[in-house]
PDB file of C-alpha atoms in Angstrom:
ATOM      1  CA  UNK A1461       0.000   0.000   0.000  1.00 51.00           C
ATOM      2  CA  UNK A1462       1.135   3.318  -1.327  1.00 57.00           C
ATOM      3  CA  UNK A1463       1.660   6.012   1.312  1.00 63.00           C
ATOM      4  CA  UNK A1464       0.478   9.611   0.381  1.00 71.00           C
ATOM      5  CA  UNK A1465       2.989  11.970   0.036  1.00 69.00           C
ATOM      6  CA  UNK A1466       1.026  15.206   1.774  1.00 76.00           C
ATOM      7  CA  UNK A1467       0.601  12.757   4.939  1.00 83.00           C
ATOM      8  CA  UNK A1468       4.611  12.284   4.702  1.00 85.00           C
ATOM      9  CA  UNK A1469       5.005  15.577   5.023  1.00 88.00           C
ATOM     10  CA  UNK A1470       2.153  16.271   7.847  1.00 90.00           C
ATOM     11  CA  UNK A1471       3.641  14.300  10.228  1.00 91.00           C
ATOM     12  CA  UNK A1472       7.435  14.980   9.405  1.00 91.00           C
ATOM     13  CA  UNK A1473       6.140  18.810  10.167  1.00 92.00           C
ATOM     14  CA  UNK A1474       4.204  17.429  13.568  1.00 93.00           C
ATOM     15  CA  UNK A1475       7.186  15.650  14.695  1.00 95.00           C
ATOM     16  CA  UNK A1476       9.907  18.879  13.653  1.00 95.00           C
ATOM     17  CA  UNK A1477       6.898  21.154  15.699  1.00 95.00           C
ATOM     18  CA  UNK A1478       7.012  18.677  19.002  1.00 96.00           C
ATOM     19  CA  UNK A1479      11.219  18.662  18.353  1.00 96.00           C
ATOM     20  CA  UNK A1480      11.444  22.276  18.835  1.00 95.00           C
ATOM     21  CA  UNK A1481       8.466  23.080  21.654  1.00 94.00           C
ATOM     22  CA  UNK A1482      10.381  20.122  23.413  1.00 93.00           C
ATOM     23  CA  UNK A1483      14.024  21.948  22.925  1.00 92.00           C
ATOM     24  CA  UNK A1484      12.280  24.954  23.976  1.00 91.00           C
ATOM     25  CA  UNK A1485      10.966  23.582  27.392  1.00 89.00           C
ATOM     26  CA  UNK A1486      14.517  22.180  28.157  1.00 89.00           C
ATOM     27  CA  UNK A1487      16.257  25.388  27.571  1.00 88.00           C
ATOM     28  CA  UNK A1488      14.022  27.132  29.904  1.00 84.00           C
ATOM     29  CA  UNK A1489      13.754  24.592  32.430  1.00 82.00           C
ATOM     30  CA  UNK A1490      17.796  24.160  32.667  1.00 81.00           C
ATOM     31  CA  UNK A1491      18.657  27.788  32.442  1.00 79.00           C
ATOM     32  CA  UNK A1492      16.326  28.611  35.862  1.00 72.00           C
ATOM     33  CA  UNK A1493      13.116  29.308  35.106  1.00 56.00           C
ATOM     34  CA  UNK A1494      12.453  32.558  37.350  1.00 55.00           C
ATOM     35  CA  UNK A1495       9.045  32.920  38.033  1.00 53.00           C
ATOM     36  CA  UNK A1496       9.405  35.778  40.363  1.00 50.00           C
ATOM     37  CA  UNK A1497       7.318  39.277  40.170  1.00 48.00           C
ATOM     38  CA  UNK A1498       8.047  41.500  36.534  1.00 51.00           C
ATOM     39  CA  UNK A1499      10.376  44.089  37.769  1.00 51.00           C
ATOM     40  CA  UNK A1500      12.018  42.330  40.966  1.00 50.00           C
ATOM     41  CA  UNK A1501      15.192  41.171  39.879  1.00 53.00           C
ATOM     42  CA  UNK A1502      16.722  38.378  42.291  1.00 55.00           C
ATOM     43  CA  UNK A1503      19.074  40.410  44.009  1.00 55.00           C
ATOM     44  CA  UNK A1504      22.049  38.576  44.577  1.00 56.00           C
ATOM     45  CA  UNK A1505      22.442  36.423  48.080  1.00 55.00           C
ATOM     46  CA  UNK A1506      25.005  38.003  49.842  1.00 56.00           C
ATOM     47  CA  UNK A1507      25.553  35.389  53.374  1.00 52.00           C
ATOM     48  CA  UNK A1508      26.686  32.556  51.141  1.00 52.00           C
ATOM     49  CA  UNK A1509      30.308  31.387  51.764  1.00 48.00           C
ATOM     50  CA  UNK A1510      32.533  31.593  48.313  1.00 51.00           C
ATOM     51  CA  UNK A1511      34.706  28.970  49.448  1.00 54.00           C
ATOM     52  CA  UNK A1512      32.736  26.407  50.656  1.00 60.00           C
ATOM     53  CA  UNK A1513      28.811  27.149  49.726  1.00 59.00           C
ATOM     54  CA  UNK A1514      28.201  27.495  53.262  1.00 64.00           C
ATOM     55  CA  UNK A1515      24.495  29.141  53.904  1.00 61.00           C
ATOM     56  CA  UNK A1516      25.393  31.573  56.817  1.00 62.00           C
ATOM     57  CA  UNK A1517      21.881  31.216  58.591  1.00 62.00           C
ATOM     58  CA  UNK A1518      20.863  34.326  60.621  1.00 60.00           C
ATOM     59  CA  UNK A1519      24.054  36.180  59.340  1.00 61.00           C
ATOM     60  CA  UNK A1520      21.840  39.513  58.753  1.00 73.00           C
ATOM     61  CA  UNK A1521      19.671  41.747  61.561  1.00 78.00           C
ATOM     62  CA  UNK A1522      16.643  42.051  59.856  1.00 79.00           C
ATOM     63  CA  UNK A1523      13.855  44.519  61.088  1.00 83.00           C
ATOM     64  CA  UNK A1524      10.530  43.965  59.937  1.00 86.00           C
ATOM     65  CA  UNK A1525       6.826  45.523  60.605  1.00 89.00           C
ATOM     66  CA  UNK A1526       3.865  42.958  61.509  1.00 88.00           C
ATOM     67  CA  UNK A1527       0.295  43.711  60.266  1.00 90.00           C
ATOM     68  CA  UNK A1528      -0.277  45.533  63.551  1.00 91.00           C
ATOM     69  CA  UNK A1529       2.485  47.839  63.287  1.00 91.00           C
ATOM     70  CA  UNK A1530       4.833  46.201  66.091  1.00 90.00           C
ATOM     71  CA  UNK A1531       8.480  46.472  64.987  1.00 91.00           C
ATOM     72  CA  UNK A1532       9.719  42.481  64.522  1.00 87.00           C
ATOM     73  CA  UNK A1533      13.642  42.252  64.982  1.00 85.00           C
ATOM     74  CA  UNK A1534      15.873  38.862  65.280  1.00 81.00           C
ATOM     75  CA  UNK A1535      15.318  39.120  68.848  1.00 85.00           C
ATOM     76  CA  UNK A1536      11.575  39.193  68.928  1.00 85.00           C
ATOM     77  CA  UNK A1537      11.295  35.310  69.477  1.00 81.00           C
ATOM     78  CA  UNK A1538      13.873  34.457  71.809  1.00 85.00           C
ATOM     79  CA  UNK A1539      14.835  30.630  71.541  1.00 83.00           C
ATOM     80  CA  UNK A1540      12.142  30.266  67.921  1.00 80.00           C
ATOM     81  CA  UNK A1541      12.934  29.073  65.040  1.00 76.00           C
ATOM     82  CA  UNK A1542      12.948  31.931  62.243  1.00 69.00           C
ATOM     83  CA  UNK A1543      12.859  31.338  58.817  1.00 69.00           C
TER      84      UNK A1543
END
């Protein structure tokens, strides 16, 4: 049985379109998909160790603001875990 040629080249377009979506997908998934707010650029972590890729854990005060309006520093929660 005779295969039609316009078929041939349907599905050798289908399978070129699936090729490229599916290069398309890999490129973005291994090059860090950022799916963070437009406009806030990932500002670069600053308490990571160079050397050894050591997270330095707590290595910044922070002072924050809770929905009430109380002033929230590292030492708000004595003996908490803060993440």
């Amino acid at each position: 049985m005779a295969q039609n040629p316009s078929s041939s080249k349907t599905l050798a377009a289908l399978i070129a379109i699936i090729i490229a979506v599916g290069a398309i997908v890999a490129i973005y998934w291994f090059m860090g998909n950022d799916t963070g707010a437009p406009g806030n650029a990932a500002a670069p972590a600053t308490n990571v160790g160079v050397a050894t890729g050591d997270v330095q854990v707590g290595a910044t005060p922070y002072h924050l603001t809770d929905m009430n309006g109380q002033a929230l520093t590292q030492d708000s929660f004595p003996g908490k875990y803060k993440v």
